[in-house]
mmCIF file of C-alpha atoms and ligand atoms in Angstrom:
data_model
loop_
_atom_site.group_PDB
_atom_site.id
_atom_site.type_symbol
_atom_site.label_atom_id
_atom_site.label_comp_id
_atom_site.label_asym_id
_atom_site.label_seq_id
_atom_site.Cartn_x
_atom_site.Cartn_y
_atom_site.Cartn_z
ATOM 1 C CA UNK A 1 54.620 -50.758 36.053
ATOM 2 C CA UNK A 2 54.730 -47.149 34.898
ATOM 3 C CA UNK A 3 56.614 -46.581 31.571
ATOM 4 C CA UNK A 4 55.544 -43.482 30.844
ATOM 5 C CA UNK A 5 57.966 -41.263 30.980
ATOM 6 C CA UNK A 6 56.268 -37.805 30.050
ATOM 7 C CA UNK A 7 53.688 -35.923 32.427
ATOM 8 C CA UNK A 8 49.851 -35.283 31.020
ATOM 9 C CA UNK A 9 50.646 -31.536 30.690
ATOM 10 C CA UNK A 10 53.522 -31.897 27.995
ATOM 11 C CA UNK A 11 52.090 -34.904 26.272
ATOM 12 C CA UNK A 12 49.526 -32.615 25.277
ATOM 13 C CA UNK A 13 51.216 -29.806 24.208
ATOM 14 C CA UNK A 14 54.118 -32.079 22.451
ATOM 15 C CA UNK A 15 50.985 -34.270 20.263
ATOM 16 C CA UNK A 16 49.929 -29.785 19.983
ATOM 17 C CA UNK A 17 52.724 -29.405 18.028
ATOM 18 C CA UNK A 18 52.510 -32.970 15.921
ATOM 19 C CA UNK A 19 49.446 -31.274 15.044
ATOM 20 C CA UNK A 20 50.982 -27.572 14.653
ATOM 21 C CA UNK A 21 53.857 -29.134 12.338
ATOM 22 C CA UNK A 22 51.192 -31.060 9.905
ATOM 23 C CA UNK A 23 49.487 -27.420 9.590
ATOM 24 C CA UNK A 24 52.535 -25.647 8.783
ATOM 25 C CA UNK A 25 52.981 -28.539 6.040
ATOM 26 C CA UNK A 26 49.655 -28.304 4.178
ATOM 27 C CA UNK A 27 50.582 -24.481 4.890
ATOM 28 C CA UNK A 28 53.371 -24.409 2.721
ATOM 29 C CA UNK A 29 51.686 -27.525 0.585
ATOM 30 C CA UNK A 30 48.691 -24.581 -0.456
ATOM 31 C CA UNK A 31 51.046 -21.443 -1.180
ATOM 32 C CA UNK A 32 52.857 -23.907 -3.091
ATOM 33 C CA UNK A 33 49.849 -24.782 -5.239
ATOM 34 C CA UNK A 34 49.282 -21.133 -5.657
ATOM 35 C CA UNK A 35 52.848 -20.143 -6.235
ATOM 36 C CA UNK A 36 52.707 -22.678 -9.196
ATOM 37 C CA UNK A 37 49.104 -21.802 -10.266
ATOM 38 C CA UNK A 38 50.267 -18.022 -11.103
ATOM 39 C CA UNK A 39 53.182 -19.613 -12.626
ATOM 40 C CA UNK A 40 55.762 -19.221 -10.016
ATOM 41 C CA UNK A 41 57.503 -22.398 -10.842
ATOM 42 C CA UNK A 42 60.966 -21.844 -8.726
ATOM 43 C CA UNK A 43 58.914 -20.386 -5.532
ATOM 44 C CA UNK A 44 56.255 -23.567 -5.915
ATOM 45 C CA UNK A 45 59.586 -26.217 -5.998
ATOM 46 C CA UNK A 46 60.864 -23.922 -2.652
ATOM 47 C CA UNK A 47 57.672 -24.319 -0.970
ATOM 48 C CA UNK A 48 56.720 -27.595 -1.495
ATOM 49 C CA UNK A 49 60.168 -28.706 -0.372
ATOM 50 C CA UNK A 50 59.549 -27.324 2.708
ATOM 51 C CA UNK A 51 56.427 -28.754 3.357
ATOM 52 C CA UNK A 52 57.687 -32.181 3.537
ATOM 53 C CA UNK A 53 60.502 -30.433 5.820
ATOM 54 C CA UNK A 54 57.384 -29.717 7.958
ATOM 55 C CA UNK A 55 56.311 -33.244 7.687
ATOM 56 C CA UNK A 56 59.912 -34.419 9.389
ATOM 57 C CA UNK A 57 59.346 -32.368 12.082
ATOM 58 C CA UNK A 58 55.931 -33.651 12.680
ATOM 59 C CA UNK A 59 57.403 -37.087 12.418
ATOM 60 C CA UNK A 60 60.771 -36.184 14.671
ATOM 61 C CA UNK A 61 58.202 -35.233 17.641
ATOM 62 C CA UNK A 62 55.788 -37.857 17.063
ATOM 63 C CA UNK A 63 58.594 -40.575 17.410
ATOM 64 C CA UNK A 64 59.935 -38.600 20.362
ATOM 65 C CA UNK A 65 57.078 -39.359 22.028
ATOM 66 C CA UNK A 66 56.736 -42.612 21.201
ATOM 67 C CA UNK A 67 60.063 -42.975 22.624
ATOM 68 C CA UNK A 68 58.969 -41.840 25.880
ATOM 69 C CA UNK A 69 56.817 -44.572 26.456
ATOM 70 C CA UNK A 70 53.614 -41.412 25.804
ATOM 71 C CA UNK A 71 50.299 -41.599 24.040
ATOM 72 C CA UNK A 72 50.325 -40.472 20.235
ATOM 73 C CA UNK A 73 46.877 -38.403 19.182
ATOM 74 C CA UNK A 74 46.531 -37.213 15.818
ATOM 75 C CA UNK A 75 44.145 -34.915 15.685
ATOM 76 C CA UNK A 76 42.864 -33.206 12.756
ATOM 77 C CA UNK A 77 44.583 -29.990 10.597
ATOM 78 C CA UNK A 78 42.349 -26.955 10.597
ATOM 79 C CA UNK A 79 42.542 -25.654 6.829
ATOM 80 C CA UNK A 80 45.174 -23.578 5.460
ATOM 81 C CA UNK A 81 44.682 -20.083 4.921
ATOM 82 C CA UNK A 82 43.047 -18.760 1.959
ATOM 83 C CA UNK A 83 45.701 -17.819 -1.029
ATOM 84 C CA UNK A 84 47.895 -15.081 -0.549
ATOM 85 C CA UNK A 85 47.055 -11.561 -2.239
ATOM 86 C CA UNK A 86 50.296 -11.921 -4.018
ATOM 87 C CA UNK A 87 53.961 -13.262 -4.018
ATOM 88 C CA UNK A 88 54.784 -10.205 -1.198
ATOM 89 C CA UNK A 89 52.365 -11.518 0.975
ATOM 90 C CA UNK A 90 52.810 -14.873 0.496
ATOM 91 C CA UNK A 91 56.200 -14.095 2.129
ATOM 92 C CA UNK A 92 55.245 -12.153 4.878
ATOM 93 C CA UNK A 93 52.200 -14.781 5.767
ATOM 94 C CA UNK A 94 55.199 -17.181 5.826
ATOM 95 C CA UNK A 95 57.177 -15.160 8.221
ATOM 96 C CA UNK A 96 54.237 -14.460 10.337
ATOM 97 C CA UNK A 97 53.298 -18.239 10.441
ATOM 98 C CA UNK A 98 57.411 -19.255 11.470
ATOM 99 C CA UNK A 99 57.030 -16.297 14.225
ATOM 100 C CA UNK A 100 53.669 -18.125 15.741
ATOM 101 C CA UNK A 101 55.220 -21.777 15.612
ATOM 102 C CA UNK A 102 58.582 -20.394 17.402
ATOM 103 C CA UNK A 103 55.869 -19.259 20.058
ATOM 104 C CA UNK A 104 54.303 -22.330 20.229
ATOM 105 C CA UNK A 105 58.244 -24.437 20.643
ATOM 106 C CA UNK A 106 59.081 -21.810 23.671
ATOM 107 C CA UNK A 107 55.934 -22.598 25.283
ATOM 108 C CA UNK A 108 56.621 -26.736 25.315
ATOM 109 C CA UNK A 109 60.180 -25.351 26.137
ATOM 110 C CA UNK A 110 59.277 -23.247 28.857
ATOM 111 C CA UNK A 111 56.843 -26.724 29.866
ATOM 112 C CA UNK A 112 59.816 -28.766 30.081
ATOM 113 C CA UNK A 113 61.849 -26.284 32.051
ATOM 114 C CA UNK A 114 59.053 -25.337 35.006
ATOM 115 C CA UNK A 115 58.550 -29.662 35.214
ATOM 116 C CA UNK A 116 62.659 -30.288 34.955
ATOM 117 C CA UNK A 117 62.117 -32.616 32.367
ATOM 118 C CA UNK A 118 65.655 -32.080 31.025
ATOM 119 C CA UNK A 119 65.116 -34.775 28.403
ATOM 120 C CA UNK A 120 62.560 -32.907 26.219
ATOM 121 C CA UNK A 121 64.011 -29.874 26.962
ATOM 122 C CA UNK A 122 67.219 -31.181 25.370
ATOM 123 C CA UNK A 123 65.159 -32.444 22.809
ATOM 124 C CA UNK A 124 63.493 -29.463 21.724
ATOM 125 C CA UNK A 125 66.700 -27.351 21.525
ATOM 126 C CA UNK A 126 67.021 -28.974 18.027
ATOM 127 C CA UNK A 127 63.510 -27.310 17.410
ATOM 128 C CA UNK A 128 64.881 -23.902 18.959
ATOM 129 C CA UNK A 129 67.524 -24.022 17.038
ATOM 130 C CA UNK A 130 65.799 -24.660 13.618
ATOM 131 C CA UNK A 131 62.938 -21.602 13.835
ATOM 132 C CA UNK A 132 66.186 -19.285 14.303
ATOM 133 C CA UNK A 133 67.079 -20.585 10.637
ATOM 134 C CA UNK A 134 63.143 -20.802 9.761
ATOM 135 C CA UNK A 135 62.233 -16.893 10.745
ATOM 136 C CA UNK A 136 65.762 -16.066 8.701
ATOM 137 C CA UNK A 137 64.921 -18.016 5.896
ATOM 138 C CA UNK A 138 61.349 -16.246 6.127
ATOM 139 C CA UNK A 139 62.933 -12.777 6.583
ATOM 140 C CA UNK A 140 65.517 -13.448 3.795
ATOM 141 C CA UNK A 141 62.441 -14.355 1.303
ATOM 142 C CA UNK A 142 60.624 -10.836 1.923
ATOM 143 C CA UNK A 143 64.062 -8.737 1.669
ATOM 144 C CA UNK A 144 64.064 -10.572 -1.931
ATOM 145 C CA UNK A 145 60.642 -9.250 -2.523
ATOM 146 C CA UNK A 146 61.652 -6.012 -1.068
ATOM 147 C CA UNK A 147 64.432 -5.561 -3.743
ATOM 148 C CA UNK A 148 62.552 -7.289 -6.586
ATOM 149 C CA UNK A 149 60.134 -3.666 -5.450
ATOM 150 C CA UNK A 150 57.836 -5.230 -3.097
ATOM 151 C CA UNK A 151 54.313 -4.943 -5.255
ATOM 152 C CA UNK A 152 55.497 -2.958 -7.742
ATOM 153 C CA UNK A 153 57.880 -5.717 -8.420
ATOM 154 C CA UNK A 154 58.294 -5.704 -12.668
ATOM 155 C CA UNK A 155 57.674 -8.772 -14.567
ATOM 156 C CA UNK A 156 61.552 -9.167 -15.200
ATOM 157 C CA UNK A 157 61.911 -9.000 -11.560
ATOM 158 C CA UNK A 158 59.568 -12.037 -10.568
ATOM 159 C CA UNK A 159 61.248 -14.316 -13.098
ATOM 160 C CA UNK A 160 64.472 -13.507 -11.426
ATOM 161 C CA UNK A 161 63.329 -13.972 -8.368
ATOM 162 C CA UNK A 162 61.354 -17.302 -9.258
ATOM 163 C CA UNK A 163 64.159 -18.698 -11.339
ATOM 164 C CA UNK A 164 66.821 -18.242 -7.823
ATOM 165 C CA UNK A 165 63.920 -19.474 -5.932
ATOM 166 C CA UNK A 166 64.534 -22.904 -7.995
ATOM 167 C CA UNK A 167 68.393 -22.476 -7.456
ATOM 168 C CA UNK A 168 67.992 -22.334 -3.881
ATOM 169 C CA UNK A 169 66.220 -25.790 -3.826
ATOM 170 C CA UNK A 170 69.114 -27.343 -5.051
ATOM 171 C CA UNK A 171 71.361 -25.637 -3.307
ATOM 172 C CA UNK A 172 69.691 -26.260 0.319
ATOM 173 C CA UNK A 173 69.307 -29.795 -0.740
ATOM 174 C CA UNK A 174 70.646 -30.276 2.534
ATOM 175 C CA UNK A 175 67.480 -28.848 4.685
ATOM 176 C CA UNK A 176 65.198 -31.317 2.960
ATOM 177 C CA UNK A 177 67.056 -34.776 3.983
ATOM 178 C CA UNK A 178 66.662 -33.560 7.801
ATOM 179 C CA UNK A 179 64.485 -36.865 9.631
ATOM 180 C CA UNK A 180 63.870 -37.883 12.776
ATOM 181 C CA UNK A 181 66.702 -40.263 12.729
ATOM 182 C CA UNK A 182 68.749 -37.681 10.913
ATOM 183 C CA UNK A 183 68.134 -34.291 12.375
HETATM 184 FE FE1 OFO B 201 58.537 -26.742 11.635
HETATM 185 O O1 OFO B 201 59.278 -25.110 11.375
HETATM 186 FE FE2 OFO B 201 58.381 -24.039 10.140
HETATM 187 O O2 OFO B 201 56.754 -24.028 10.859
#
């Protein structure tokens, strides 16, 4: 008997995204190990924070699939960019890279929709939902920049900026305990 309960086309594109979520993690992972390697200790604790949030969304759609009674295929993470130029474009990589993966949820939304598989497209609302607060968070970290004075930004500047950087980890303690079972 057939227990399968998701079609070829969005098996693939769901496992896609497994694979799109580990990428954004060893993303965030690499600007992390730069962030701290130029001594930008509160932006390094930000990033790497959210690269294990990447990891629980990898994790929430690999179970989902699971759950369907699908086929799990890890396939291998392309390498991360090269370092960013500087903190200014680290940011704006980081928005660029949210903007892609919200691209990349619409398209297994739009999957679900055409094939009226109402269960993943209820499930991936949750993922909808989260790249509104992903390009925000994104957006907020390069109006930060902006103030700080973008490239120009002084010395004085990046420590404040690193040191609420670190503050914000605590404080969106929160984003990080998000799981599959917990979303
Ligand atoms: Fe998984 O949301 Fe960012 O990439």
């Amino acid at each position: 008997m057939k227990t399968n309960r998701l079609s070829e086309k969005l098996t693939t594109v769901l496992n896609t995204q497994v694979t799109g979520e580990a990428q954004a993690s060893q993303l965030y992972l690499s600007y992390g190990a730069w962030a701290s390697s130029q001594g930008y200790t509160g932006i390094a604790k930000f990033l790497f924070r959210h690269a294990e949030e990447e990891r629980n969304h990898m994790t929430m759609i690999l179970e989902y699939i699971l759950k369907r009674g699908a086929k799990v295929s890890i396939a291998a993470i392309p390498a991360p960019p090269k370092h960013p130029a500087g903190i200014s474009d680290c940011f704006e990589k980081i928005f660029e890279h949210e903007v892609s993966n919200t691209k990349s949820i619409y398209s297994v939304v739009k999957l679900s929709l055409d094939e009226e598989d109402w269960a993943t497209w209820n499930f991936m609302q949750w993922f909808v939902k989260e790249q509104v607060e992903e390009e925000s968070f994104a957006m907020n970290l390069m109006d930060k920049i902006k103030i700080a004075g973008g490239e120009k930004a002084s010395h004085n500047e990046l420590y404040s900026l690193d040191r609420d950087m670190e503050n914000r980890h605590i404080d969106e303690k929160s984003a990080i305990e998000v799981t599959a079972a917990n979303p």
